[in-house]
Amino acid sequence: AQSVAQPEDQVNVAEGNPLTVKCTYSVSGNPYLFWYVQYPNRGLQFLLKYITGDNLVKGSYGFEAEFNKSQTSFHLKKPSALVSDSALYFCAVGGAGNMLTFGGGTRLMVKP
Amino acid sequence: NAGVTQTPKFQVLKTGQSMTLQCAQDMNHEYMSWYRQDPGMGLRLIHYSVGAGITDQGEVPNGYNVSRSTTEDFPLRLLSAAPSQTSVYFCASSYTNDNQPQHFGDGTRLSIL
C-alpha cells in the first residue's frame, strides 16, 4: 500500500525568506507525486506534479519541488515566501487510475 | 466556466437522517471522486467513478452510496447519518488519463448531531 507523510503540522517562516514544506512517500514502482494548496473554506488547488524526468519540478505561484528518489522525498520549496502563501499544503501520491493518497497536511504561516 | 460545484455548502443533520450531497462539473471530465477531510488526516477517498454507469469504492466507503448516471453529476448519499460522518466533503474531477491534476469543489461542511 502507498502512503505519504508530512512530518510537520506547521511551518513558520518570515516573509521574504525561503520556505520548505517536507514530504516523504512510500510506493512500489515509480511514484507520481503531487502538491496541492488549500486556502480557508476552499477546495484544494493543484500546484505541481512529478511524473518522471527532472528532479526539480516547477509549478504555480513560484513554487517548486525537489524529488529525491534515494530519500523517497518530494519537498516543496519557494525562494522567497509571501504572506499570501499562508495556507494548508498537501502532498499526495497517485495510484491506479487517478486515485490520490494524501498526507496529513502542513499549515504554512508566513509572517510579515 | 464553473468548474466543480458542490451543494449545499453547509448542512446539519440529526443521527439517522439521510441526505444527498450534490456534485456537478462542466469540464466533461470522465473521472470523479469524493473525499472526506478530517483534521490531521488529510483527505481520504470515499468513492470514485471513471465514467457514467461505473463506480467503485475508495478507502472509506462504509456508510456512503454513489451513482453516476451522467458525466456531469456524481451525488454522494448518506443513508443513515452517524456522528462519525461529521466532516468536510470534497468532490473532485479530472480527465481519466493516469495522474491528471484533479479539480476540487469548495466542499460541503457536514455536522451530524
Coordinates of N, CA and C in Angstrom, one line a residue:
Chain A
A1 N 0.8 -1.2 0.0 CA 0.0 0.0 0.0 C 0.9 1.2 0.0
Q2 N 0.4 2.3 -0.7 CA 1.2 3.5 -0.7 C 0.8 4.4 0.4
S3 N 1.8 5.3 0.8 CA 1.5 6.2 1.9 C 2.3 7.5 1.7
V4 N 1.9 8.5 2.3 CA 2.6 9.8 2.3 C 2.7 10.4 3.7
A5 N 3.8 10.9 4.1 CA 4.0 11.5 5.4 C 4.4 12.9 5.3
Q6 N 3.8 13.8 6.0 CA 4.2 15.2 6.1 C 4.6 15.4 7.6
P7 N 5.8 15.4 7.9 CA 6.2 15.3 9.3 C 6.0 16.6 10.1
E8 N 5.7 17.7 9.5 CA 5.5 19.0 10.2 C 4.0 19.4 10.1
D9 N 3.4 19.6 11.3 CA 2.0 20.1 11.2 C 2.0 21.5 10.8
Q10 N 3.0 22.3 11.2 CA 3.0 23.7 10.9 C 4.5 24.1 10.6
V11 N 4.6 25.0 9.6 CA 5.9 25.6 9.3 C 5.7 27.1 9.4
N12 N 6.6 27.8 10.1 CA 6.6 29.2 10.3 C 7.8 29.8 9.5
V13 N 7.5 30.9 8.8 CA 8.6 31.5 8.0 C 8.3 33.0 7.9
A14 N 9.4 33.8 7.9 CA 9.2 35.2 7.7 C 9.1 35.6 6.2
E15 N 8.3 36.6 6.0 CA 8.1 37.0 4.6 C 9.5 37.3 4.0
G16 N 9.7 36.9 2.8 CA 11.0 37.1 2.1 C 12.0 36.0 2.3
N17 N 11.8 35.2 3.3 CA 12.7 34.1 3.5 C 12.3 32.9 2.7
P18 N 13.3 32.0 2.4 CA 12.9 30.7 1.7 C 12.1 29.8 2.5
L19 N 11.3 29.0 1.9 CA 10.4 28.1 2.7 C 10.6 26.7 2.1
T20 N 10.4 25.7 3.0 CA 10.4 24.3 2.6 C 9.3 23.6 3.4
V21 N 8.5 22.9 2.7 CA 7.5 22.0 3.3 C 7.8 20.6 2.9
K22 N 8.0 19.7 3.9 CA 8.6 18.4 3.7 C 7.5 17.3 3.4
C23 N 7.9 16.4 2.6 CA 7.0 15.3 2.3 C 7.9 14.0 2.0
T24 N 7.5 12.9 2.6 CA 8.2 11.7 2.2 C 7.1 10.7 1.8
Y25 N 7.4 9.7 1.0 CA 6.4 8.8 0.4 C 6.9 7.4 0.5
S26 N 5.9 6.5 0.3 CA 6.2 5.1 0.2 C 5.3 4.5 -0.9
V27 N 5.9 4.0 -1.9 CA 5.1 3.4 -3.0 C 6.0 2.4 -3.8
S28 N 5.3 1.4 -4.3 CA 6.0 0.4 -5.1 C 6.1 0.9 -6.5
G29 N 7.2 0.8 -7.1 CA 7.3 1.2 -8.5 C 7.6 2.7 -8.6
N30 N 7.5 3.3 -9.8 CA 7.8 4.7 -9.9 C 6.6 5.6 -9.4
P31 N 7.0 6.6 -8.6 CA 6.0 7.4 -8.0 C 5.4 8.5 -8.9
Y32 N 4.2 8.8 -8.7 CA 3.5 10.0 -9.3 C 3.2 10.9 -8.1
L33 N 3.8 12.1 -8.0 CA 3.7 12.9 -6.8 C 3.1 14.2 -7.1
F34 N 2.3 14.7 -6.2 CA 1.6 16.0 -6.3 C 1.7 16.9 -5.1
W35 N 1.6 18.2 -5.3 CA 1.4 19.1 -4.2 C 0.1 19.9 -4.6
Y36 N -0.7 20.0 -3.5 CA -1.9 20.8 -3.6 C -1.9 21.9 -2.5
V37 N -2.6 23.0 -2.7 CA -2.7 24.0 -1.6 C -4.2 24.2 -1.4
Q38 N -4.5 24.5 -0.1 CA -5.9 24.8 0.3 C -6.0 26.1 1.1
Y39 N -6.7 27.0 0.6 CA -7.0 28.3 1.3 C -8.3 28.1 2.1
P40 N -8.4 28.9 3.1 CA -9.6 28.8 4.0 C -10.9 28.7 3.3
N41 N -11.7 27.7 3.7 CA -13.1 27.5 3.1 C -13.1 27.3 1.6
R42 N -12.0 26.8 1.1 CA -11.9 26.5 -0.3 C -11.5 25.0 -0.6
G43 N -11.7 24.6 -1.8 CA -11.2 23.3 -2.1 C -9.7 23.3 -2.4
L44 N -9.1 22.1 -2.7 CA -7.7 22.1 -3.0 C -7.4 22.6 -4.4
Q45 N -6.3 23.2 -4.5 CA -5.8 23.7 -5.8 C -4.5 23.0 -6.2
F46 N -4.4 22.5 -7.4 CA -3.2 21.9 -7.9 C -2.0 22.9 -8.0
L47 N -0.8 22.5 -7.5 CA 0.4 23.3 -7.6 C 1.3 22.8 -8.6
L48 N 1.7 21.5 -8.4 CA 2.6 20.9 -9.3 C 2.6 19.4 -9.2
K49 N 3.3 18.7 -10.2 CA 3.3 17.2 -10.1 C 4.7 16.7 -10.7
Y50 N 5.1 15.6 -10.2 CA 6.3 14.9 -10.7 C 5.8 13.6 -11.3
I51 N 6.1 13.3 -12.5 CA 5.8 12.1 -13.1 C 7.1 11.3 -13.4
T52 N 8.0 12.0 -14.2 CA 9.3 11.4 -14.5 C 10.2 12.6 -15.1
G53 N 11.5 12.4 -15.1 CA 12.3 13.4 -15.7 C 13.1 14.2 -14.7
D54 N 13.1 15.5 -14.8 CA 13.9 16.4 -14.0 C 13.5 16.2 -12.5
N55 N 14.5 16.2 -11.7 CA 14.2 16.1 -10.2 C 13.6 17.4 -9.6
L56 N 13.8 18.5 -10.3 CA 13.3 19.8 -9.8 C 12.1 20.2 -10.7
V57 N 10.9 20.2 -10.1 CA 9.7 20.5 -10.8 C 9.2 21.9 -10.5
K58 N 8.9 22.6 -11.5 CA 8.4 24.0 -11.2 C 6.9 24.0 -11.4
G59 N 6.2 24.8 -10.5 CA 4.8 24.8 -10.5 C 4.2 26.2 -10.4
S60 N 3.0 26.3 -9.9 CA 2.3 27.6 -9.9 C 2.8 28.5 -8.8
Y61 N 2.6 29.8 -8.9 CA 2.8 30.8 -7.9 C 4.3 30.8 -7.4
G62 N 5.2 30.4 -8.2 CA 6.7 30.4 -7.9 C 7.1 29.2 -7.1
F63 N 6.3 28.3 -6.8 CA 6.7 27.1 -6.1 C 7.4 26.1 -6.9
E64 N 8.2 25.3 -6.3 CA 8.9 24.2 -7.0 C 9.1 23.1 -6.0
A65 N 9.3 21.9 -6.5 CA 9.5 20.8 -5.6 C 10.7 19.9 -6.1
E66 N 11.4 19.4 -5.1 CA 12.6 18.6 -5.4 C 12.3 17.1 -5.1
F67 N 12.4 16.3 -6.1 CA 12.2 14.9 -6.0 C 13.6 14.2 -5.7
N68 N 13.6 13.4 -4.6 CA 14.8 12.7 -4.3 C 14.5 11.2 -4.1
K69 N 14.8 10.4 -5.1 CA 14.4 9.0 -5.1 C 15.1 8.2 -3.9
S70 N 16.4 8.5 -3.6 CA 17.1 7.7 -2.6 C 16.5 8.0 -1.2
Q71 N 16.0 9.3 -1.0 CA 15.4 9.6 0.3 C 13.9 9.5 0.3
T72 N 13.4 9.1 -0.8 CA 11.9 9.0 -1.0 C 11.2 10.3 -0.5
S73 N 11.7 11.4 -1.0 CA 11.2 12.7 -0.6 C 10.7 13.5 -1.7
F74 N 9.8 14.4 -1.5 CA 9.3 15.4 -2.5 C 9.0 16.7 -1.8
H75 N 10.0 17.4 -1.4 CA 9.8 18.6 -0.6 C 9.4 19.8 -1.5
L76 N 8.5 20.6 -1.0 CA 8.0 21.8 -1.7 C 8.9 23.0 -1.2
K77 N 9.3 23.8 -2.2 CA 10.1 24.9 -1.9 C 9.7 26.2 -2.6
K78 N 10.1 27.3 -2.0 CA 9.9 28.6 -2.6 C 11.0 29.5 -2.2
P79 N 11.7 30.2 -3.1 CA 12.9 31.0 -2.7 C 12.5 32.2 -1.8
S80 N 11.3 32.8 -1.9 CA 11.0 34.0 -1.2 C 9.5 33.9 -0.8
A81 N 9.2 33.7 0.5 CA 7.8 33.5 0.9 C 7.1 34.8 0.9
L82 N 5.8 34.7 0.6 CA 4.8 35.8 0.7 C 3.8 35.6 1.8
V83 N 3.3 36.6 2.4 CA 2.2 36.4 3.4 C 1.0 35.7 2.8
S84 N 0.8 36.0 1.5 CA -0.3 35.3 0.8 C -0.1 33.8 0.5
D85 N 1.1 33.3 0.8 CA 1.3 31.9 0.7 C 0.8 31.1 1.9
S86 N 0.4 31.8 2.9 CA -0.1 31.2 4.1 C -1.3 30.4 3.8
A87 N -1.3 29.1 4.0 CA -2.3 28.1 3.6 C -2.0 26.8 4.1
L88 N -2.8 25.8 3.8 CA -2.6 24.4 4.1 C -2.1 23.7 2.9
Y89 N -1.0 23.0 3.0 CA -0.4 22.3 1.9 C -0.4 20.8 2.0
F90 N -0.8 20.1 0.9 CA -1.0 18.7 1.0 C -0.1 18.1 -0.1
C91 N 0.7 17.1 0.3 CA 1.4 16.2 -0.6 C 0.6 15.0 -0.9
A92 N 0.7 14.5 -2.1 CA -0.1 13.3 -2.5 C 0.6 12.4 -3.4
V93 N 0.3 11.1 -3.4 CA 0.9 10.2 -4.3 C -0.2 9.6 -5.2
G94 N 0.0 9.5 -6.5 CA -1.0 9.0 -7.4 C -1.0 7.5 -7.4
G95 N -2.1 6.8 -7.5 CA -2.2 5.4 -7.6 C -2.9 5.0 -8.9
A96 N -3.4 3.8 -8.9 CA -4.1 3.3 -10.1 C -5.2 4.2 -10.6
G97 N -5.2 4.4 -11.9 CA -6.2 5.4 -12.3 C -5.8 6.8 -11.9
N98 N -6.7 7.5 -11.3 CA -6.4 8.8 -10.7 C -6.6 8.9 -9.2
M99 N -6.5 7.8 -8.5 CA -6.7 7.8 -7.1 C -5.5 8.4 -6.4
L100 N -5.8 9.3 -5.5 CA -4.8 10.0 -4.7 C -4.7 9.6 -3.3
T101 N -3.5 9.4 -2.7 CA -3.4 9.2 -1.3 C -2.7 10.4 -0.8
F102 N -3.3 11.1 0.2 CA -2.8 12.3 0.7 C -2.0 12.2 2.0
G103 N -1.1 13.1 2.2 CA -0.5 13.2 3.6 C -1.5 14.0 4.4
G104 N -1.1 14.2 5.7 CA -2.0 14.8 6.7 C -2.1 16.4 6.5
G105 N -1.2 16.9 5.7 CA -1.2 18.4 5.5 C -0.3 19.1 6.4
T106 N 0.3 20.2 5.9 CA 1.1 21.1 6.7 C 0.6 22.5 6.6
R107 N 0.4 23.2 7.7 CA 0.0 24.6 7.7 C 1.2 25.5 7.6
L108 N 1.2 26.3 6.6 CA 2.3 27.3 6.4 C 1.9 28.6 6.8
M109 N 2.6 29.2 7.7 CA 2.3 30.5 8.2 C 3.5 31.4 7.9
V110 N 3.2 32.4 7.1 CA 4.2 33.4 6.6 C 3.9 34.7 7.4
K111 N 4.9 35.2 8.2 CA 4.7 36.4 9.0 C 5.4 37.6 8.3
P112 N 4.7 38.7 8.4 CA 5.3 39.9 7.8 C 6.6 40.3 8.5
Chain B
N1 N -17.2 29.4 -16.9 CA -16.8 28.0 -16.6 C -16.8 27.8 -15.1
A2 N -17.8 27.1 -14.6 CA -18.0 27.0 -13.1 C -17.0 26.0 -12.5
G3 N -16.5 25.0 -13.3 CA -15.6 24.0 -12.7 C -16.4 22.9 -11.9
V4 N -16.1 22.7 -10.7 CA -16.7 21.7 -9.9 C -17.6 22.4 -8.8
T5 N -18.9 22.2 -8.9 CA -19.9 22.8 -8.0 C -20.4 21.8 -7.0
Q6 N -20.3 22.2 -5.7 CA -20.9 21.3 -4.7 C -22.0 22.1 -3.9
T7 N -23.1 21.4 -3.7 CA -24.2 21.9 -2.9 C -24.7 20.8 -1.9
P8 N -25.1 21.2 -0.7 CA -25.0 22.5 -0.1 C -23.6 22.8 0.4
K9 N -23.4 24.0 0.8 CA -22.1 24.4 1.4 C -22.0 24.0 2.9
F10 N -23.1 24.0 3.6 CA -23.2 23.6 5.0 C -24.5 22.8 5.2
Q11 N -24.4 21.9 6.1 CA -25.6 21.1 6.5 C -25.4 20.5 7.9
V12 N -26.5 20.6 8.6 CA -26.5 20.0 9.9 C -27.6 18.9 9.9
L13 N -27.3 17.7 10.3 CA -28.2 16.6 10.3 C -28.3 16.0 11.7
K14 N -29.4 15.3 11.9 CA -29.5 14.5 13.2 C -29.1 13.1 12.8
T15 N -28.6 12.4 13.8 CA -28.3 11.0 13.7 C -29.5 10.2 13.1
G16 N -29.2 9.4 12.1 CA -30.2 8.6 11.5 C -30.9 9.2 10.2
Q17 N -30.7 10.5 10.0 CA -31.3 11.1 8.9 C -30.5 10.8 7.6
S18 N -31.1 10.9 6.5 CA -30.4 10.7 5.2 C -30.3 12.0 4.5
M19 N -29.3 12.1 3.6 CA -29.2 13.2 2.7 C -28.3 12.9 1.5
T20 N -28.4 13.8 0.5 CA -27.5 13.6 -0.7 C -26.7 14.9 -0.8
L21 N -25.4 14.7 -1.0 CA -24.5 15.8 -1.3 C -24.4 15.8 -2.8
Q22 N -24.6 17.0 -3.4 CA -24.6 17.1 -4.9 C -23.2 17.6 -5.3
C23 N -22.8 17.1 -6.5 CA -21.6 17.5 -7.2 C -21.8 17.5 -8.7
A24 N -21.4 18.6 -9.3 CA -21.6 18.7 -10.7 C -20.3 19.4 -11.3
Q25 N -19.9 18.9 -12.5 CA -18.7 19.5 -13.2 C -19.1 19.8 -14.6
D26 N -18.5 20.8 -15.2 CA -18.8 21.2 -16.5 C -17.6 21.2 -17.4
M27 N -16.7 20.3 -17.1 CA -15.4 20.3 -17.9 C -15.4 19.0 -18.7
N28 N -16.4 18.2 -18.7 CA -16.5 17.0 -19.5 C -15.5 16.0 -19.0
H29 N -15.2 16.0 -17.7 CA -14.2 15.1 -17.1 C -14.9 13.7 -16.9
E30 N -14.1 12.7 -17.2 CA -14.7 11.3 -17.0 C -14.6 10.9 -15.6
Y31 N -13.5 11.3 -14.9 CA -13.2 10.8 -13.6 C -13.7 11.7 -12.5
M32 N -14.5 11.2 -11.6 CA -15.0 12.0 -10.5 C -14.8 11.2 -9.2
S33 N -14.7 11.9 -8.1 CA -14.4 11.2 -6.8 C -14.9 12.1 -5.7
W34 N -15.1 11.4 -4.5 CA -15.5 12.0 -3.3 C -14.4 11.7 -2.2
Y35 N -14.0 12.8 -1.5 CA -13.1 12.7 -0.4 C -13.8 13.3 0.9
R36 N -13.3 12.8 2.0 CA -13.7 13.5 3.2 C -12.4 14.0 3.9
Q37 N -12.5 15.1 4.5 CA -11.3 15.8 5.1 C -11.5 15.9 6.6
D38 N -10.6 15.3 7.4 CA -10.7 15.3 8.8 C -9.4 15.9 9.3
P39 N -9.4 16.6 10.4 CA -8.2 17.3 10.9 C -7.0 16.3 11.1
G40 N -5.8 16.6 10.6 CA -4.7 15.8 10.7 C -4.6 14.5 9.9
M41 N -5.7 14.3 9.1 CA -5.7 13.0 8.4 C -5.7 13.3 6.9
G42 N -5.6 14.5 6.5 CA -5.6 14.7 5.0 C -6.9 14.4 4.5
L43 N -7.0 14.1 3.2 CA -8.2 13.7 2.5 C -8.2 12.2 2.3
R44 N -9.3 11.6 2.5 CA -9.4 10.1 2.3 C -10.5 9.9 1.3
L45 N -10.2 9.0 0.3 CA -11.1 8.7 -0.8 C -12.3 7.8 -0.3
I46 N -13.5 8.3 -0.7 CA -14.7 7.5 -0.3 C -15.2 6.6 -1.4
H47 N -15.5 7.2 -2.6 CA -15.9 6.5 -3.8 C -15.4 7.3 -5.0
Y48 N -15.3 6.6 -6.1 CA -14.9 7.2 -7.3 C -15.6 6.6 -8.5
S49 N -15.5 7.3 -9.6 CA -16.2 6.9 -10.9 C -15.3 7.2 -12.0
V50 N -15.1 6.3 -13.0 CA -14.3 6.5 -14.2 C -15.1 6.9 -15.4
G51 N -16.5 6.9 -15.2 CA -17.3 7.3 -16.3 C -18.8 7.0 -15.9
A52 N -19.7 7.5 -16.7 CA -21.1 7.2 -16.4 C -21.4 5.7 -16.3
G53 N -22.1 5.4 -15.3 CA -22.5 4.0 -15.0 C -21.5 3.1 -14.3
I54 N -20.3 3.7 -14.0 CA -19.2 3.0 -13.4 C -18.8 3.7 -12.1
T55 N -18.9 2.9 -10.9 CA -18.4 3.5 -9.7 C -17.7 2.4 -8.9
D56 N -16.8 2.8 -8.0 CA -16.1 1.9 -7.2 C -15.7 2.5 -5.9
Q57 N -15.4 1.6 -4.9 CA -15.1 2.0 -3.6 C -13.7 2.5 -3.4
G58 N -13.5 3.5 -2.5 CA -12.2 4.0 -2.2 C -11.8 3.4 -0.8
E59 N -11.1 4.3 -0.1 CA -10.5 3.8 1.2 C -11.6 3.7 2.3
V60 N -12.5 4.6 2.3 CA -13.5 4.7 3.5 C -14.9 4.7 2.9
P61 N -15.4 3.6 2.3 CA -16.7 3.7 1.6 C -18.0 3.4 2.5
N62 N -17.7 2.8 3.7 CA -18.9 2.4 4.5 C -19.7 3.6 5.0
G63 N -21.0 3.4 4.8 CA -22.0 4.4 5.2 C -22.3 5.4 4.1
Y64 N -21.7 5.2 2.9 CA -22.0 6.1 1.8 C -22.3 5.3 0.5
N65 N -23.2 5.9 -0.3 CA -23.5 5.3 -1.6 C -23.3 6.4 -2.7
V66 N -23.0 5.9 -3.9 CA -22.9 6.8 -5.0 C -23.5 6.2 -6.2
S67 N -23.8 7.1 -7.2 CA -24.2 6.6 -8.5 C -23.7 7.6 -9.6
R68 N -23.6 7.2 -10.8 CA -23.1 8.1 -11.9 C -24.0 7.9 -13.1
S69 N -25.1 8.6 -13.2 CA -26.0 8.4 -14.3 C -25.6 9.3 -15.5
T70 N -24.9 10.4 -15.3 CA -24.4 11.3 -16.3 C -22.9 11.6 -16.1
T71 N -22.3 12.1 -17.1 CA -20.9 12.5 -17.0 C -20.8 13.7 -16.0
E72 N -21.8 14.6 -16.0 CA -21.6 15.8 -15.2 C -21.8 15.6 -13.7
D73 N -22.7 14.7 -13.3 CA -23.1 14.6 -11.9 C -22.6 13.4 -11.2
F74 N -22.3 13.6 -9.9 CA -21.8 12.4 -9.1 C -22.3 12.7 -7.6
P75 N -23.5 12.4 -7.3 CA -24.0 12.6 -5.9 C -23.5 11.6 -4.9
L76 N -23.4 12.0 -3.7 CA -23.0 11.2 -2.6 C -24.1 11.1 -1.6
R77 N -24.5 9.9 -1.3 CA -25.7 9.7 -0.4 C -25.3 9.1 1.0
L78 N -25.8 9.7 2.0 CA -25.6 9.2 3.4 C -27.0 8.6 3.7
L79 N -27.1 7.3 3.9 CA -28.4 6.6 4.1 C -28.9 6.8 5.5
S80 N -28.0 6.7 6.5 CA -28.4 6.9 7.9 C -27.2 7.5 8.6
A81 N -27.2 8.9 8.7 CA -26.1 9.6 9.2 C -25.7 9.3 10.6
A82 N -24.4 9.2 10.8 CA -23.8 8.9 12.1 C -22.8 10.1 12.5
P83 N -22.7 10.3 13.8 CA -21.8 11.4 14.2 C -20.3 11.3 13.6
S84 N -19.9 10.0 13.4 CA -18.6 9.8 12.8 C -18.4 10.3 11.4
Q85 N -19.6 10.6 10.8 CA -19.5 11.2 9.4 C -19.5 12.7 9.4
T86 N -19.4 13.3 10.6 CA -19.1 14.7 10.6 C -17.8 15.0 10.0
S87 N -17.8 15.9 9.0 CA -16.5 16.1 8.2 C -16.8 17.1 7.2
V88 N -15.7 17.4 6.4 CA -15.8 18.3 5.2 C -15.7 17.4 4.0
Y89 N -16.6 17.4 3.1 CA -16.6 16.5 2.0 C -16.3 17.3 0.7
F90 N -15.3 16.8 -0.1 CA -14.9 17.4 -1.3 C -15.1 16.4 -2.5
C91 N -15.6 17.0 -3.5 CA -15.8 16.3 -4.8 C -14.7 16.8 -5.7
A92 N -14.2 15.9 -6.5 CA -13.1 16.3 -7.5 C -13.3 15.6 -8.8
S93 N -12.8 16.2 -9.9 CA -12.9 15.6 -11.2 C -11.6 15.8 -12.0
S94 N -11.4 15.0 -13.0 CA -10.2 15.1 -13.8 C -10.5 14.3 -15.1
Y95 N -9.6 14.4 -16.1 CA -9.6 13.5 -17.2 C -9.1 12.2 -16.7
T96 N -9.4 11.1 -17.4 CA -9.2 9.8 -16.9 C -7.7 9.3 -17.1
N97 N -7.0 10.0 -18.0 CA -5.6 9.6 -18.1 C -4.9 9.6 -16.8
D98 N -4.1 8.6 -16.6 CA -3.4 8.4 -15.3 C -2.8 9.7 -14.8
N99 N -3.1 10.0 -13.5 CA -2.4 11.0 -12.8 C -2.5 12.4 -13.4
Q100 N -3.7 12.7 -13.8 CA -4.0 14.1 -14.2 C -4.4 14.9 -13.0
P101 N -4.0 16.2 -13.0 CA -4.4 17.0 -11.9 C -5.9 17.0 -11.7
Q102 N -6.3 17.0 -10.4 CA -7.7 17.0 -10.1 C -8.2 18.4 -9.7
H103 N -9.5 18.6 -10.1 CA -10.1 19.9 -9.8 C -11.1 19.6 -8.7
F104 N -11.0 20.4 -7.6 CA -11.8 20.2 -6.5 C -12.9 21.3 -6.3
G105 N -14.1 20.9 -5.8 CA -15.1 21.8 -5.4 C -14.7 22.5 -4.1
D106 N -15.5 23.4 -3.6 CA -15.2 24.1 -2.4 C -15.7 23.4 -1.1
G107 N -16.3 22.3 -1.3 CA -16.6 21.5 -0.1 C -18.0 21.7 0.4
T108 N -18.4 20.6 1.2 CA -19.7 20.7 1.9 C -19.3 20.4 3.4
R109 N -19.6 21.3 4.3 CA -19.3 21.1 5.7 C -20.5 20.5 6.4
L110 N -20.4 19.2 6.8 CA -21.5 18.4 7.3 C -21.3 18.1 8.8
S111 N -22.3 18.5 9.6 CA -22.3 18.2 11.0 C -23.4 17.2 11.3
I112 N -23.1 16.1 12.1 CA -24.1 15.2 12.5 C -24.3 15.2 14.0
L113 N -25.5 15.6 14.4 CA -25.7 15.7 15.9 C -26.3 14.4 16.5

